[in-house]
Tab-separated table of C-alpha atoms in Angstrom:
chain	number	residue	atom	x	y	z
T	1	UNK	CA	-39.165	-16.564	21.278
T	2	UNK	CA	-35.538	-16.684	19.473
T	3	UNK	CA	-35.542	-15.979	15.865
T	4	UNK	CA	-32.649	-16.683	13.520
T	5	UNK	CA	-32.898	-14.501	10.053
T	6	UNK	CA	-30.461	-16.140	8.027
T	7	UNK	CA	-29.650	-19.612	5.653
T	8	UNK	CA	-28.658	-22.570	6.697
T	9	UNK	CA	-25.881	-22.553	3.830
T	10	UNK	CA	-24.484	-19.044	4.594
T	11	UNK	CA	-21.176	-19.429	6.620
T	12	UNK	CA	-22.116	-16.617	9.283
T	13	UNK	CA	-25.346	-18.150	9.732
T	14	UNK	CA	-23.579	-21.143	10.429
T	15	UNK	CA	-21.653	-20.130	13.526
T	16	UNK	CA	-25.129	-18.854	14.669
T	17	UNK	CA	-26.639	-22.076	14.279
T	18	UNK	CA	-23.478	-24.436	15.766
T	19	UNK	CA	-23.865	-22.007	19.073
T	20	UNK	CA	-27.338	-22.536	19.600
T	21	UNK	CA	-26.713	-26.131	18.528
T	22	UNK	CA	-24.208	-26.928	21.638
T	23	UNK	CA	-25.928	-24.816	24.013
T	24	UNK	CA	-29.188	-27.043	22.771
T	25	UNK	CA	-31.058	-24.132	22.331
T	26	UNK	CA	-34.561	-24.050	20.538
T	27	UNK	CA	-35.076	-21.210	18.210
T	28	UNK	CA	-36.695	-20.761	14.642
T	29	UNK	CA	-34.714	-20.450	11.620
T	30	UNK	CA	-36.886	-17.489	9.141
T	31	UNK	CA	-34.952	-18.271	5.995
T	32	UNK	CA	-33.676	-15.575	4.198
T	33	UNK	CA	-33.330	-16.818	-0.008
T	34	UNK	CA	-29.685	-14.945	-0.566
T	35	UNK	CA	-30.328	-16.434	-4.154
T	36	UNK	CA	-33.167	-14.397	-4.466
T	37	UNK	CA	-31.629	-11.548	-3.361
T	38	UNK	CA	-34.111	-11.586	-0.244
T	39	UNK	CA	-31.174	-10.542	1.672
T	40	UNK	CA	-31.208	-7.094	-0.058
T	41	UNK	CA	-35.357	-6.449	0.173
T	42	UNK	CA	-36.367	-3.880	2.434
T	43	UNK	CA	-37.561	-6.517	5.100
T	44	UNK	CA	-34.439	-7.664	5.846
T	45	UNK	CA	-32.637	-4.535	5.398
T	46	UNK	CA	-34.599	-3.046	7.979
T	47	UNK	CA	-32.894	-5.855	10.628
T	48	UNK	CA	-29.661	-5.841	8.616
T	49	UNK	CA	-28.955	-2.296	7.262
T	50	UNK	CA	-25.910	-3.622	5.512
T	51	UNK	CA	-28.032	-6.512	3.720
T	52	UNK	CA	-26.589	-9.322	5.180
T	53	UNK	CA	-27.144	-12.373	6.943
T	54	UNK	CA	-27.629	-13.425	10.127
T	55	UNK	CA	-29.815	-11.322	12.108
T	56	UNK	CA	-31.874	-12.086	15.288
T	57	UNK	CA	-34.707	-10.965	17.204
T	58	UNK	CA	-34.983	-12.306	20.835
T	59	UNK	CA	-38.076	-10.909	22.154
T	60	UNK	CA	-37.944	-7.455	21.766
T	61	UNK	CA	-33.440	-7.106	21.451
T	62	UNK	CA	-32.490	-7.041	18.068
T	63	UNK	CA	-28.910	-7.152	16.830
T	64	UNK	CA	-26.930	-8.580	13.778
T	65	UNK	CA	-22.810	-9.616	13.094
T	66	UNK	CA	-22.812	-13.173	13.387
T	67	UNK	CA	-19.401	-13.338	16.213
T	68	UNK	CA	-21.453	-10.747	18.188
T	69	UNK	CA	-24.699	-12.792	17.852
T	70	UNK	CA	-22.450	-15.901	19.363
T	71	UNK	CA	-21.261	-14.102	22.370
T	72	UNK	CA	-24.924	-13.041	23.221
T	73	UNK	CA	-26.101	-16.054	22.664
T	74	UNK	CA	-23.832	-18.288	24.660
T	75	UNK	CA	-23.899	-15.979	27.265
T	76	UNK	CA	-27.907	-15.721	27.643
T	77	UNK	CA	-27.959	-19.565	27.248
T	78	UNK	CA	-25.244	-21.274	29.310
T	79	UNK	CA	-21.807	-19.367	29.007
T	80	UNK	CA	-20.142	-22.627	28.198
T	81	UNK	CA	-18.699	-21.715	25.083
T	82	UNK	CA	-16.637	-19.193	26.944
T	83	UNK	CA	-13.034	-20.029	28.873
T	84	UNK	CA	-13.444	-18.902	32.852
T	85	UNK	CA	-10.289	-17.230	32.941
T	86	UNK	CA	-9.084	-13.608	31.537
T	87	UNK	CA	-6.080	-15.430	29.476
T	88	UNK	CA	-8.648	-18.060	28.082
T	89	UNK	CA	-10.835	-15.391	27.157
T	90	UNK	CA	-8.108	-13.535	26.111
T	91	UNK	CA	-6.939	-16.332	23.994
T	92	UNK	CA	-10.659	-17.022	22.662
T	93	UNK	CA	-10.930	-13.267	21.689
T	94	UNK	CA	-7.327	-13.350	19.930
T	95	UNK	CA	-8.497	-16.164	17.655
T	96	UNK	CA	-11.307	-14.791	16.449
T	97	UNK	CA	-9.638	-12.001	15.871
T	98	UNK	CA	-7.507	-14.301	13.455
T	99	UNK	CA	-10.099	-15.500	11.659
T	100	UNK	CA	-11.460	-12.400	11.142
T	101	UNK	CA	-8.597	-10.878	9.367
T	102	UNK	CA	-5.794	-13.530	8.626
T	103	UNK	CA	-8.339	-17.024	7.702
T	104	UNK	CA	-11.873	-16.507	6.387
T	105	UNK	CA	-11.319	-13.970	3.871
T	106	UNK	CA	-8.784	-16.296	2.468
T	107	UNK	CA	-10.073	-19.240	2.778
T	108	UNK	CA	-13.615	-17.726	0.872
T	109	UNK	CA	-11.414	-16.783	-2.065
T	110	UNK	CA	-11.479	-21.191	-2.922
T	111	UNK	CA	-14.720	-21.380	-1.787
T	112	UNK	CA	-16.018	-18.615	-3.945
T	113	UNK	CA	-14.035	-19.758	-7.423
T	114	UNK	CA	-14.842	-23.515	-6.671
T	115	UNK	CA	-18.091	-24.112	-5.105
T	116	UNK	CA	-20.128	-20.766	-5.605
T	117	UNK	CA	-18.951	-20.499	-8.748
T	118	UNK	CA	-17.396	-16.847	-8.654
T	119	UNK	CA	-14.104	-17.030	-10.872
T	120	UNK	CA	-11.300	-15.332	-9.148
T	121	UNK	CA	-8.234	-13.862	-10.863
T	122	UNK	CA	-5.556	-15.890	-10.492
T	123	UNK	CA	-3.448	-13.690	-8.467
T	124	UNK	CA	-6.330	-13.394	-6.092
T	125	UNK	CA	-5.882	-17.439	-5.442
T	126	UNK	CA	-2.260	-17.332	-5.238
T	127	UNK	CA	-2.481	-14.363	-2.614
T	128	UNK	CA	-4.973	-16.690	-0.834
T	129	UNK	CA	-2.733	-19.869	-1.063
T	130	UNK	CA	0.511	-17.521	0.596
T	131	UNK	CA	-1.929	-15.989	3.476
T	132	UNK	CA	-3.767	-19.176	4.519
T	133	UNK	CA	-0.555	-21.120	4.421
T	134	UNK	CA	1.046	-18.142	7.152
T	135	UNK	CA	-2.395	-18.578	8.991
T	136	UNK	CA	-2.363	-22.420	9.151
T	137	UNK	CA	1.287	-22.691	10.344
T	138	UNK	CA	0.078	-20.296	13.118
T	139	UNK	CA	-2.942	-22.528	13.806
T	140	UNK	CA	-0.561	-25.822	13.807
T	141	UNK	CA	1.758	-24.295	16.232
T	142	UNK	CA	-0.757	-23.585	18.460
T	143	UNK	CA	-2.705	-26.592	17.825
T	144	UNK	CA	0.358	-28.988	18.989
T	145	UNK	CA	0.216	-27.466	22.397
T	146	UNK	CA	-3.125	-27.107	22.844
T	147	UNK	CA	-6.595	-29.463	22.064
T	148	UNK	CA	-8.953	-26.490	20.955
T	149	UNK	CA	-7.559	-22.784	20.055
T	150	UNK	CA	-8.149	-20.966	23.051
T	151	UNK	CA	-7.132	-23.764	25.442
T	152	UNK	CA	-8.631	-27.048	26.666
T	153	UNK	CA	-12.375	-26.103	26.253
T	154	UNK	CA	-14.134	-25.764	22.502
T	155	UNK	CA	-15.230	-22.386	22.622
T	156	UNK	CA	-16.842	-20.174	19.956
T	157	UNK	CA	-13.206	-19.921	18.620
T	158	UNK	CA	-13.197	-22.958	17.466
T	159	UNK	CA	-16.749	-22.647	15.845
T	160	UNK	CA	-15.886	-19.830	14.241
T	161	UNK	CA	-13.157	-21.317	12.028
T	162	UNK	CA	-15.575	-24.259	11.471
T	163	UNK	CA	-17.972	-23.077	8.804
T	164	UNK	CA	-15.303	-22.176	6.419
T	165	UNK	CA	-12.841	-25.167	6.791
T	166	UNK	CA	-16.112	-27.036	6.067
T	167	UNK	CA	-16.324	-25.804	2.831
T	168	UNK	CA	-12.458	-25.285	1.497
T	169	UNK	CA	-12.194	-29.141	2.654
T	170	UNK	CA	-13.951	-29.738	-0.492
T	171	UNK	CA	-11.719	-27.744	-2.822
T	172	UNK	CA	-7.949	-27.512	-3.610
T	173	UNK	CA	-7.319	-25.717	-0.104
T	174	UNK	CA	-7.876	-29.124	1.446
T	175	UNK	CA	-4.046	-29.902	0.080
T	176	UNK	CA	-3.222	-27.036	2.261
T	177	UNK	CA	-5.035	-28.605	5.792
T	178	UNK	CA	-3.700	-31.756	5.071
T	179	UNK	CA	0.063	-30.751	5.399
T	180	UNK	CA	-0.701	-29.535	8.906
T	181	UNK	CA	-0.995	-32.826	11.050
T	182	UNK	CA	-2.159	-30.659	14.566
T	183	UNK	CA	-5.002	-28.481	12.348
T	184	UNK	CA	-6.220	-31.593	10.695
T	185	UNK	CA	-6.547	-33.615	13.864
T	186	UNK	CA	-8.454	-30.428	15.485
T	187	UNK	CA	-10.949	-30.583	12.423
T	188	UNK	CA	-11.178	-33.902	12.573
T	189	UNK	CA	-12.226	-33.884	16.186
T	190	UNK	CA	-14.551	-30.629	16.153
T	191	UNK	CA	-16.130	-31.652	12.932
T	192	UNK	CA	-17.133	-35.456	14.232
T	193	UNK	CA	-19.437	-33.375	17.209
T	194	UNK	CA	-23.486	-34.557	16.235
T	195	UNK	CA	-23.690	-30.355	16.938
T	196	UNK	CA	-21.716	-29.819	13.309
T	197	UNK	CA	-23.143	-33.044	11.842
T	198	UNK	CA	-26.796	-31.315	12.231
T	199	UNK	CA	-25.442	-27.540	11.452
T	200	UNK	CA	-23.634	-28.426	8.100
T	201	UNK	CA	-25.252	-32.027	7.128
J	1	UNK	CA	5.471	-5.575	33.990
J	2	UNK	CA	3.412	-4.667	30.746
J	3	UNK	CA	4.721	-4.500	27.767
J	4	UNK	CA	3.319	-2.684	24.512
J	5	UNK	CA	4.959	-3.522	21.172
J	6	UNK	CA	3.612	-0.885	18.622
J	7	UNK	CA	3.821	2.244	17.499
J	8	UNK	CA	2.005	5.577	18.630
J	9	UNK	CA	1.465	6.329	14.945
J	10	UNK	CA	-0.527	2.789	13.990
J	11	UNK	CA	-4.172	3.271	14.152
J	12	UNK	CA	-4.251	-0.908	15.995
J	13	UNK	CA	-1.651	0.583	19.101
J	14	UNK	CA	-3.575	3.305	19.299
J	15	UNK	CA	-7.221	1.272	20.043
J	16	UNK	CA	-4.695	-0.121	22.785
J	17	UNK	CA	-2.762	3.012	23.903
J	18	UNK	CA	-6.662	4.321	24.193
J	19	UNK	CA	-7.650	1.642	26.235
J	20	UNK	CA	-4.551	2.012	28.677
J	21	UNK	CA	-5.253	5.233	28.958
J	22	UNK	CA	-8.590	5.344	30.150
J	23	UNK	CA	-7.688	2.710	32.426
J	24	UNK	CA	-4.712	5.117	33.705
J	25	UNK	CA	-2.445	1.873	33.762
J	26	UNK	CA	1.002	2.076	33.199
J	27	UNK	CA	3.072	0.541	30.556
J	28	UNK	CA	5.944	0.330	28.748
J	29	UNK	CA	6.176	0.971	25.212
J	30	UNK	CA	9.050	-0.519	23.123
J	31	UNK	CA	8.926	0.954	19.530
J	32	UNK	CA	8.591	-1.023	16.717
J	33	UNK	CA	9.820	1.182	13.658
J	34	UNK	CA	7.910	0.236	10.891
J	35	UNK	CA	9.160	2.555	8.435
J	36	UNK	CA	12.363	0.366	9.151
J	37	UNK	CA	10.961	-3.139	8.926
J	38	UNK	CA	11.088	-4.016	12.027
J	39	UNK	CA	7.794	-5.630	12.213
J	40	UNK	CA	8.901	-8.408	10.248
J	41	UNK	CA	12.355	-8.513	11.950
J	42	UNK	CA	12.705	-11.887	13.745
J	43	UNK	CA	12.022	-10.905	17.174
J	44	UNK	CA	9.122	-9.258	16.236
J	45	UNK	CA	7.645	-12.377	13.981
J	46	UNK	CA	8.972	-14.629	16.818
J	47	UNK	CA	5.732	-12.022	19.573
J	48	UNK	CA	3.640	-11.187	16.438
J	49	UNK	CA	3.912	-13.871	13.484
J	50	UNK	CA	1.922	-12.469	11.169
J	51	UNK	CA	4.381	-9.420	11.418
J	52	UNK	CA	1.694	-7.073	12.414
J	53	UNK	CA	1.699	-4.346	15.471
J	54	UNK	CA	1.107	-4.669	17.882
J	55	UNK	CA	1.599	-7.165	20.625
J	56	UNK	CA	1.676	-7.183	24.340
J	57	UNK	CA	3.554	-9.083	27.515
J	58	UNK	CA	1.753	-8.642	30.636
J	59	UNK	CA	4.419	-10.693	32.797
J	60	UNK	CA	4.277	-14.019	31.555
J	61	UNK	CA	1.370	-13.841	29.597
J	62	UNK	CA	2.159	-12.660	25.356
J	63	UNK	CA	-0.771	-11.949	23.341
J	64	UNK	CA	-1.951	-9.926	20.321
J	65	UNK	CA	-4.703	-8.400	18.092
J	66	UNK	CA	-5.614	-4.774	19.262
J	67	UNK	CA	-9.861	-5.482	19.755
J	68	UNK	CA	-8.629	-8.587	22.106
J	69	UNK	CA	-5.617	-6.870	23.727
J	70	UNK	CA	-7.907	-4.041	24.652
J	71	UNK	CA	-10.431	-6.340	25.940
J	72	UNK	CA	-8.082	-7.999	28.121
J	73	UNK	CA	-6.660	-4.982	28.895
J	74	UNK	CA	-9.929	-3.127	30.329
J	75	UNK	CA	-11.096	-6.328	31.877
J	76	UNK	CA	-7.562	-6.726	34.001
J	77	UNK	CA	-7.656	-3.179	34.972
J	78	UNK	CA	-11.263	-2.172	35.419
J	79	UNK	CA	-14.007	-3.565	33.598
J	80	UNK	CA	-15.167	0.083	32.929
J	81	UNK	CA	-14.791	0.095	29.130
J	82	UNK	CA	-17.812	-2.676	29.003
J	83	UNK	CA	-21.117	-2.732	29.493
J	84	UNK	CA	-22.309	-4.626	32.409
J	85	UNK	CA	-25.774	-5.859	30.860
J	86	UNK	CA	-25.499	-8.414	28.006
J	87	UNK	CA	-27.624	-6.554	25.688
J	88	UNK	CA	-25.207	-3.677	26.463
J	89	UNK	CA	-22.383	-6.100	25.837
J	90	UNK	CA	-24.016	-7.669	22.429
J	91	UNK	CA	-24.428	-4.244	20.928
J	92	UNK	CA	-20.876	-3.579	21.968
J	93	UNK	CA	-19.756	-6.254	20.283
J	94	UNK	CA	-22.064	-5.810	17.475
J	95	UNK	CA	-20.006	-2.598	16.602
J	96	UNK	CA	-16.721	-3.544	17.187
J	97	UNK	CA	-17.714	-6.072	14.609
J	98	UNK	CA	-18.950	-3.392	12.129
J	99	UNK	CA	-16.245	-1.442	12.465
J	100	UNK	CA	-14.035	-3.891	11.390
J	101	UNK	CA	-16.091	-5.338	8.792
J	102	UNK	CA	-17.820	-2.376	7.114
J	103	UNK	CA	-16.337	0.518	8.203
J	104	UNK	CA	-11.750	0.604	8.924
J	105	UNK	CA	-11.574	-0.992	5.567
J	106	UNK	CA	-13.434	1.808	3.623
J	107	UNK	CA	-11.899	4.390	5.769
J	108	UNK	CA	-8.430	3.317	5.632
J	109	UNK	CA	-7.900	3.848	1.591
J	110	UNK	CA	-8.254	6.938	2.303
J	111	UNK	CA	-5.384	7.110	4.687
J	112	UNK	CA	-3.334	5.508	2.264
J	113	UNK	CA	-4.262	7.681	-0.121
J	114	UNK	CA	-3.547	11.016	1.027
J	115	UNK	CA	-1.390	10.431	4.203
J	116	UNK	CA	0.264	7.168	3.654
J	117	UNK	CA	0.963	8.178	0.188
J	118	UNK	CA	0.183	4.640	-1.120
J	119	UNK	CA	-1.073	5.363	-4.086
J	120	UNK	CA	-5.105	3.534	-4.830
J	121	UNK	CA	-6.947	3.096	-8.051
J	122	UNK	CA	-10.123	5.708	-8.330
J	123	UNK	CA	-12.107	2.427	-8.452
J	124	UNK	CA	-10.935	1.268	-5.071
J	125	UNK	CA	-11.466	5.000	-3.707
J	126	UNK	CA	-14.921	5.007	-5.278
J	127	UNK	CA	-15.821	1.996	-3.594
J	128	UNK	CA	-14.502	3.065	-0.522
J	129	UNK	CA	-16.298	5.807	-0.849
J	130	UNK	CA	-19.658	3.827	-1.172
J	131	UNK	CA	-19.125	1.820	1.888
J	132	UNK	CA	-18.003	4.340	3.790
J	133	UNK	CA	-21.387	6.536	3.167
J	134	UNK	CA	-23.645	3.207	4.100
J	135	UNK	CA	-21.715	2.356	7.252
J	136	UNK	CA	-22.091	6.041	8.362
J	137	UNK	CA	-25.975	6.437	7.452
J	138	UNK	CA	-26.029	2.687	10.073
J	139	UNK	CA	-23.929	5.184	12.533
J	140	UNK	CA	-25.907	8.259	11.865
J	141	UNK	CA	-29.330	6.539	12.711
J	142	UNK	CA	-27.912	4.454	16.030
J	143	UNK	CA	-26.372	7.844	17.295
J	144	UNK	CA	-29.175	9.828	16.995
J	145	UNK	CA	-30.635	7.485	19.821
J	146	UNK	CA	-27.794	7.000	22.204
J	147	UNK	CA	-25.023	8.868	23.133
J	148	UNK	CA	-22.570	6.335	22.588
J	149	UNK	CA	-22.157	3.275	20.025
J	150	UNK	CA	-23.380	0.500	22.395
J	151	UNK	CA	-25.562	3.037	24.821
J	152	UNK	CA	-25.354	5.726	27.535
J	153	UNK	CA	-21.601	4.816	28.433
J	154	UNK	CA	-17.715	4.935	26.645
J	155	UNK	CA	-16.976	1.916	25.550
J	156	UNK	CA	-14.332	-0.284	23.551
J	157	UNK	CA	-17.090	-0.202	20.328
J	158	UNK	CA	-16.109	3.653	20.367
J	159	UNK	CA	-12.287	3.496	20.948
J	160	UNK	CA	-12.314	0.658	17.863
J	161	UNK	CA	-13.386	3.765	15.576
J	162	UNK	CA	-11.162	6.313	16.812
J	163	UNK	CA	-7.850	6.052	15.261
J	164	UNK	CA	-9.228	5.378	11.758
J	165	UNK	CA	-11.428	8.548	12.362
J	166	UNK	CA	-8.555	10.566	13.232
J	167	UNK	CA	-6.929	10.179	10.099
J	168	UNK	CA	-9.882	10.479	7.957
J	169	UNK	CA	-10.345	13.395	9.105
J	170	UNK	CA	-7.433	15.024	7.707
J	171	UNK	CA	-8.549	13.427	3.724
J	172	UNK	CA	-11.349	14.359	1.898
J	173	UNK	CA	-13.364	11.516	3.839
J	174	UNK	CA	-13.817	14.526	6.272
J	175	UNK	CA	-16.635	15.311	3.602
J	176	UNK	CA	-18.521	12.124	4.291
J	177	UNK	CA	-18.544	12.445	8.264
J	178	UNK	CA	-19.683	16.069	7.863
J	179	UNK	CA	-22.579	15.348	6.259
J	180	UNK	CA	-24.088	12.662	9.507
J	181	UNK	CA	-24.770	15.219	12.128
J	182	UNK	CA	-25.159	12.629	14.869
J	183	UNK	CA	-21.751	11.227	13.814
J	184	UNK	CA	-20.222	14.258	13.947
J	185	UNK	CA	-21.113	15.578	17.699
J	186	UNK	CA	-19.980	11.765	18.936
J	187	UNK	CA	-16.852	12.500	17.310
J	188	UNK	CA	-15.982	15.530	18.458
J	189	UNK	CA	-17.218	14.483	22.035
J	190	UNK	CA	-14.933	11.821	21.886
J	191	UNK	CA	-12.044	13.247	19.882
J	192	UNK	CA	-12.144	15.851	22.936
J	193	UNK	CA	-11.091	13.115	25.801
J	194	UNK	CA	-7.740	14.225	27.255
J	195	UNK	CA	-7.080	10.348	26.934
J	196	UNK	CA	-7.636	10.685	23.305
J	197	UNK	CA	-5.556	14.021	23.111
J	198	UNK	CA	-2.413	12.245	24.734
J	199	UNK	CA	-3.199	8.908	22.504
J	200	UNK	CA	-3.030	10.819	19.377
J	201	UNK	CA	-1.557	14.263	20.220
C-alpha cells in the first residue's frame, strides 16, 4: 500500500500527486492540516524531520522531498515520465534544477502576498518580478525549439513547474507568462491534461 | 572533448570537478574569473544565461547546473556514483534534495561571512545558524545508521555536501558540525579522498 502524507493544496504535494496521476497509480492521500499546524506535530515530524510536506510510506521504504518522491515514484510505476536518453535525462535533470533555484522561489513570492495572504516587502516583489522575468525568457527560448522542457516527452520537468504556474496565473505574475508566447502555449497544453484537471481542480 | 566552465574555487565546479574525479575522466577546464565578471560577460551568458558557473560542452552537447552536470557526468563515465537499487537511488536523491533545500543555504552565510567577506545581518546568521543545527541533527541520526548519505556506498548525495562543508569548516560553523559525532567521522572519511584532496587542495 502507497501512502501520500501531504495536502492536496500544498505545491510539493502537488507534483506528488500529478506523478501518480499520469502513471495512474492508486495510492491514499493521509491529509496533513498545514493550517493546523499538523505539519509541525510530532507525527509528522517523525516522517518529515524538517516539518514539511509531502512524505510517503510505500510498504515498509519511507522517504520525503517531493522531486525525489517523483523520481521514485515514476520509476517503481512505469518510468514514463523519464527521457530514454542520457541528454534527455540530462536535460530533464537541468530543468529541475531551474526550478529549484531560478523559478519557484520566485514565483511563491506572488503567490504568498496575493493568495496566502503573506504581505511581502516591496522590494521582495520587485526582486521576484526581475528573476522570474530572466527565468521565463530562458523557458521561452527553450520552449520555441522544443514541445516540453526536456525534449519531446512531458516528463517530471514539466510537472514540476506546473504547481506553481498554477497558482501565479491567478495573480499579477500572470502579466509576466503572458508576454512569453512559447511558455504560455506550453502551459496551455500541459495544464488542459484530465491528469492536472484532477490534481489542481 | 569535455569542456568545464568554472572555477576550482566555486563550491558548484567543485560538486563537478568531484565527480570527474572519481570518475578519473579527463577534461578541460577554461577559467571563468569571477572576481573579474566574467560570468556575466557575453560569452559566458550566451553557455550559462543566468550568469552562473558553471557549465559544460561534452562535444556537441552544452549543459549546466552542477547536481545535473554531475549526474550526467557519472552516468557517461561509469554509473558508479549511483546506487543501483531504486530505494538506493530515492534516498540519493532525497539528499541531494536536502542539501540544497535545508542545508547549502544555511551553510553558505557563513562563507560569506567570514571568507567571502560579504558582510550578513546577525539576524540572517542567527537563522542560519538555526537551520543549520536542524539539518545536521536529520544528518546526525541517518549517519549513525549508514556509512554514507544514501547507504553503504559514495555517492553524488555526499559530493553535493562537500564543497559547502569545506568552507564551513574554516568559520565558526565548524562549532555546529563538531557537536554531530556521526557527521563528523563521514566528513573526515570523505574530506580524506585523494579525489577530494586534488578537488579542493
Amino acid at each position: 500500500m502507497l501512502t501520500i502524507f501531504g495536502n492536496p493544496l500544498s505545491t510539493c504535494t502537488r507534483k506528488v500527486l500529478m506523478t501518480l496521476a499520469e502513471n495512474e497509480t492508486p495510492y491514499e492521500l493521509s491529509v496533513i492540516d498545514f493550517t493546523k499546524g499538523e505539519h509541525k506535530g510530532e507525527a509528522h515530524v517523525a516522517r518529515q524531520p524538517f516539518g514539511r510536506i509531502p512524505a510517503l510510506k510505500d510498504d515498509d521504504f519511507e522517504m520525503f522531498e517531493s522531486r525525489a518522491m517523483s523520481r521514485y515514484l515514476n520509476e517503481k510505476f512505469s518510468g514514463k515520465l523519464v527521457p530514454a536518453d542520457a541528454r534527455g535525462r540530462a536535460e530533464m535533470e537541468k530543468w529541475i534544477s531551474i526550478e529549484t533555484s531560478e523559478f519557484s522561489g520566485h514565483a511563491m513570492k506572488f503567490v504568498y502576498q496575493y493568495i496566502f495572504q503573506r504581505a511581502q516587502e516591496p522590494a521582495v516583489l520587485e526582486a521576484a518580478t526581475k528573476g522570474l522575468e530572466t527565468t521565463l525568457d530562458v523557458m521561452d527560448a527553450r520552449l520555441a525549439k522544443s514541445a516540453y522542457l526536456a525534449g519531446d516527452a512531458f516528463t517530471i520537468a514539466d510537472i514540476c513547474y506546473m504547481p506553481y504556474i498554477g497558482y501565479a496565473m491567478a495573480t499579477p505574475a500572470k502579466d509576466l507568462f503572458a508576454k512569453r508566447p512559447h511558455v504560455m502555449a506550453w502551459w496551455n497544453k500541459i495544464s488542459e491534461r484530465p491528469t492536472w484537471k484532477k490534481v489542481a481542480g
